[in-house]
One Martini backbone bead per residue (centre of mass of N, CA, C, O) as a GRO file, in nm:
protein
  163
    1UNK     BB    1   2.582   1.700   8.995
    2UNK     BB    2   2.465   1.660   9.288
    3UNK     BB    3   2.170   1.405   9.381
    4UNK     BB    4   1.872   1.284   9.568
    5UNK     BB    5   1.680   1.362   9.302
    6UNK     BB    6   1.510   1.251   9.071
    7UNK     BB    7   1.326   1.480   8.981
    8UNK     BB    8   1.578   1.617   8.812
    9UNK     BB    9   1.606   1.422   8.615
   10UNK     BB   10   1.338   1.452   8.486
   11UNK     BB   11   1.406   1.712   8.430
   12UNK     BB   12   1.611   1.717   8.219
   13UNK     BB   13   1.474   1.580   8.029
   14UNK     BB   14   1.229   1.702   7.939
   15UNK     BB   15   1.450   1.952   7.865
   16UNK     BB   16   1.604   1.838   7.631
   17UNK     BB   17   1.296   1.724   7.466
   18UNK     BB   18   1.102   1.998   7.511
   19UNK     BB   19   0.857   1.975   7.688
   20UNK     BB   20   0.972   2.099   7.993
   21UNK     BB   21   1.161   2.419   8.039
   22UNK     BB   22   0.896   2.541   8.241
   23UNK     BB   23   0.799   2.550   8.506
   24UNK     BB   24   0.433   2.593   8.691
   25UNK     BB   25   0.431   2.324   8.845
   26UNK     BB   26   0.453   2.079   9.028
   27UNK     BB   27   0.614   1.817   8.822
   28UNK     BB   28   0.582   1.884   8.559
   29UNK     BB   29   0.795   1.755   8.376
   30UNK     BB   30   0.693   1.443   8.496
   31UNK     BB   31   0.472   1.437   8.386
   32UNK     BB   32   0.485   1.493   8.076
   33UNK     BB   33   0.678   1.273   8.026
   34UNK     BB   34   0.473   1.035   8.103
   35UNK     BB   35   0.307   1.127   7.870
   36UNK     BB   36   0.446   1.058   7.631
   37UNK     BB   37   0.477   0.714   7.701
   38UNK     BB   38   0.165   0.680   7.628
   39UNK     BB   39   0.151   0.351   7.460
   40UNK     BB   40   0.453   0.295   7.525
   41UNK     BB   41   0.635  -0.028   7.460
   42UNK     BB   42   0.947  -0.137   7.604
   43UNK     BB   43   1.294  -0.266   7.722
   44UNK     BB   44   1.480  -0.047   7.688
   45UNK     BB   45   1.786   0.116   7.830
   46UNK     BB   46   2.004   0.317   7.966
   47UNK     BB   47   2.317   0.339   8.057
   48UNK     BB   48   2.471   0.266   8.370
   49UNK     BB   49   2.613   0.333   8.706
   50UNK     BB   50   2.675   0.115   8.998
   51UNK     BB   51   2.816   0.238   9.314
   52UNK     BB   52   3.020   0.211   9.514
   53UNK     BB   53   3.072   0.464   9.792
   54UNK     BB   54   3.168   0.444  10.128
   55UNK     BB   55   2.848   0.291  10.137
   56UNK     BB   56   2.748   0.451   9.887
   57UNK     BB   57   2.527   0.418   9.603
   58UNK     BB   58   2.581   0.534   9.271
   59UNK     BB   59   2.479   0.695   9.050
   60UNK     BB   60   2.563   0.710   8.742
   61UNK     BB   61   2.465   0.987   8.446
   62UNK     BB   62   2.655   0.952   8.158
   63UNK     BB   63   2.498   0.728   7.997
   64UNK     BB   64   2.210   0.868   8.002
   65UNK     BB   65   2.247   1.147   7.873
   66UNK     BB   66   2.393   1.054   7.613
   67UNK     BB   67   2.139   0.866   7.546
   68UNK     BB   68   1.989   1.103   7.483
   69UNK     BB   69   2.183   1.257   7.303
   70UNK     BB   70   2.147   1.071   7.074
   71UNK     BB   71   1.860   1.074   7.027
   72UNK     BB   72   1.781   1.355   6.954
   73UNK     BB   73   2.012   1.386   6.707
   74UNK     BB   74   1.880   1.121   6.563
   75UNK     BB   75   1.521   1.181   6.607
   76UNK     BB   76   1.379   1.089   6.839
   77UNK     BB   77   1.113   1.060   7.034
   78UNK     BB   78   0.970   1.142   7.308
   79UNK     BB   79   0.845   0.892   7.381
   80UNK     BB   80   1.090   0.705   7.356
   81UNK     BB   81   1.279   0.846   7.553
   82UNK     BB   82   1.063   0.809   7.781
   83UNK     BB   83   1.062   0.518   7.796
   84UNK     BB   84   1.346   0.469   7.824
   85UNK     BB   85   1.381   0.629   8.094
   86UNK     BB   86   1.203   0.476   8.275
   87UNK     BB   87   1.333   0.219   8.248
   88UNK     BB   88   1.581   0.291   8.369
   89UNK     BB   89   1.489   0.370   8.633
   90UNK     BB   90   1.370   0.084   8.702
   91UNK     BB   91   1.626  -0.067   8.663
   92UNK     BB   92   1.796   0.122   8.923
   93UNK     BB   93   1.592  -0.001   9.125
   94UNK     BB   94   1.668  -0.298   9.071
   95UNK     BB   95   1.953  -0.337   9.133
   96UNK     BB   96   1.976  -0.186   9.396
   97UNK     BB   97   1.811  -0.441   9.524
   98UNK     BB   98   1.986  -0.676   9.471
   99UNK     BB   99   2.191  -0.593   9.622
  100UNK     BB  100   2.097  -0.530   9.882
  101UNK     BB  101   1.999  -0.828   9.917
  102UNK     BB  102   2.289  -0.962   9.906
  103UNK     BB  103   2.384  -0.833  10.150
  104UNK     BB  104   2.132  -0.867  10.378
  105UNK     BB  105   1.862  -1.037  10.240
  106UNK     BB  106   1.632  -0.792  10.216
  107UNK     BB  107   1.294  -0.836  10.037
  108UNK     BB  108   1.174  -0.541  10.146
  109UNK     BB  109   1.016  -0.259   9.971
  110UNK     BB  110   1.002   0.069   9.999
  111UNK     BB  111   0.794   0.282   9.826
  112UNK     BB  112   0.915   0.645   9.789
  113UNK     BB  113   0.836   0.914   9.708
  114UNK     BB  114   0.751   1.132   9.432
  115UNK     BB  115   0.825   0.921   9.222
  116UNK     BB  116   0.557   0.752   9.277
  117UNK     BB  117   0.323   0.914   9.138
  118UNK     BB  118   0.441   0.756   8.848
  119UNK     BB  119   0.270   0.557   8.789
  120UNK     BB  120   0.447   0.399   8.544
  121UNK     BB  121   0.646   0.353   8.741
  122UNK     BB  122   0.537   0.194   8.944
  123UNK     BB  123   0.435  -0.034   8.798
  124UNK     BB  124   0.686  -0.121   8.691
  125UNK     BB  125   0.839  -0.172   8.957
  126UNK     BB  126   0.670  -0.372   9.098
  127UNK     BB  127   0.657  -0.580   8.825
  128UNK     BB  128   0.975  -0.638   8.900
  129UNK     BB  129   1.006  -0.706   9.209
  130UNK     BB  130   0.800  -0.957   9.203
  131UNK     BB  131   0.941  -1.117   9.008
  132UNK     BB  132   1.194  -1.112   9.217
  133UNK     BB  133   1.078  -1.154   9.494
  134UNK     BB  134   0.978  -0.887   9.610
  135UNK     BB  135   0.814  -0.730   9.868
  136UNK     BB  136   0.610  -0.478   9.863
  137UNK     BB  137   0.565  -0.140  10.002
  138UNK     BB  138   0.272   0.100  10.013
  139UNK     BB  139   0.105   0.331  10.029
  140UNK     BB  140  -0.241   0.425  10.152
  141UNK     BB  141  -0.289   0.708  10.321
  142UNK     BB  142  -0.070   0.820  10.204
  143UNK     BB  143   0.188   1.014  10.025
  144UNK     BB  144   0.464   0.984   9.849
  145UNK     BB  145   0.564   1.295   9.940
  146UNK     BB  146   0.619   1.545  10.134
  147UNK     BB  147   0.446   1.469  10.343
  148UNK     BB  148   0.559   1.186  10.393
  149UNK     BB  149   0.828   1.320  10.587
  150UNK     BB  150   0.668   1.509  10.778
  151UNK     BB  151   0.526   1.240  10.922
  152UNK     BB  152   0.793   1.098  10.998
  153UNK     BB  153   0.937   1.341  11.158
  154UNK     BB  154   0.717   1.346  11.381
  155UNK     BB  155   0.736   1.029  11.448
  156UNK     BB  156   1.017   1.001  11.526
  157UNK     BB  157   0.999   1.320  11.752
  158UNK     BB  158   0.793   1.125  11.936
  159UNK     BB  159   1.022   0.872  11.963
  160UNK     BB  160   1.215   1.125  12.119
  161UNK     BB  161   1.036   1.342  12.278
  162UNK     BB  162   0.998   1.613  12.045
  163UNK     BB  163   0.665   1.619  12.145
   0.00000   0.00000   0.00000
């Protein structure tokens, strides 16, 4: 199915993976996820497709499902798994950023959204897009999260006279 939230794709895994398979409270699942990352370094990432499709670039996520239930058939651990996870998501966060900048010229990334508040991949897409030349721009006032929606449509609404 279609989404626009990273987040369910982090809940996906978290659950094929057993780490977190009922949530108790928001972004468990996500949270745990990035805990068993922890102290665990390697380059690897599972294959992914970024489409163009009428002016919307779509990630495919059946070569990252694939390659994660192959991973857990052959008996990686949690751990790994995680890691290469992060990969994955930073890679595509990265490639999404050279297309659109091939085309538009636009240099500069801003890093929003609940998914930035995972420290670890936080960390890694800005020090792959910093190495690429890309100047990074985040959050310092306010949270990544759905706070800084809530502020963003009311700032809007206020440019906009409805408020």
């Amino acid at each position: 199915p279609l989404t626009s939230s990273t987040g369910r794709l982090f809940d996906a895994v978290a659950a094929l993976c057993g780490i977190c398979r009922v949530a108790n409270y928001d972004s468990q699942p996500a949270i745990e996820l990035e805990a068993k990352a922890k102290d665990t370094e390697f380059a690897q990432f599972y294959p992914f497709e970024l489409d163009l499709d009428k002016g919307i670039y779509l990630i495919r996520l059946k070569g990252i499902l694939e390659g994660v239930l192959s991973n857990i058939k052959s008996g990686k651990t949690a751990a790994y798994i995680s890691v290469k996870f992060h990969n994955t998501v930073s890679q595509i966060v990265l490639d999404t950023c050279r297309k659109l900048s091939a085309e538009s010229g636009l240099t500069k990334v801003a890093l929003s959204g609940g998914v930035f508040q995972n420290r670890r991949l936080f960390r890694q897409v800005i020090q792959q897009l910093e190495t690429e030349g890309f100047k990074v721009l985040t959050h310092k006032e306010i949270p990544s999260n759905d706070g800084c929606i809530s502020l963003g449509q009311a700032v809007i609404a206020a440019n906009q006279g409805g408020l």
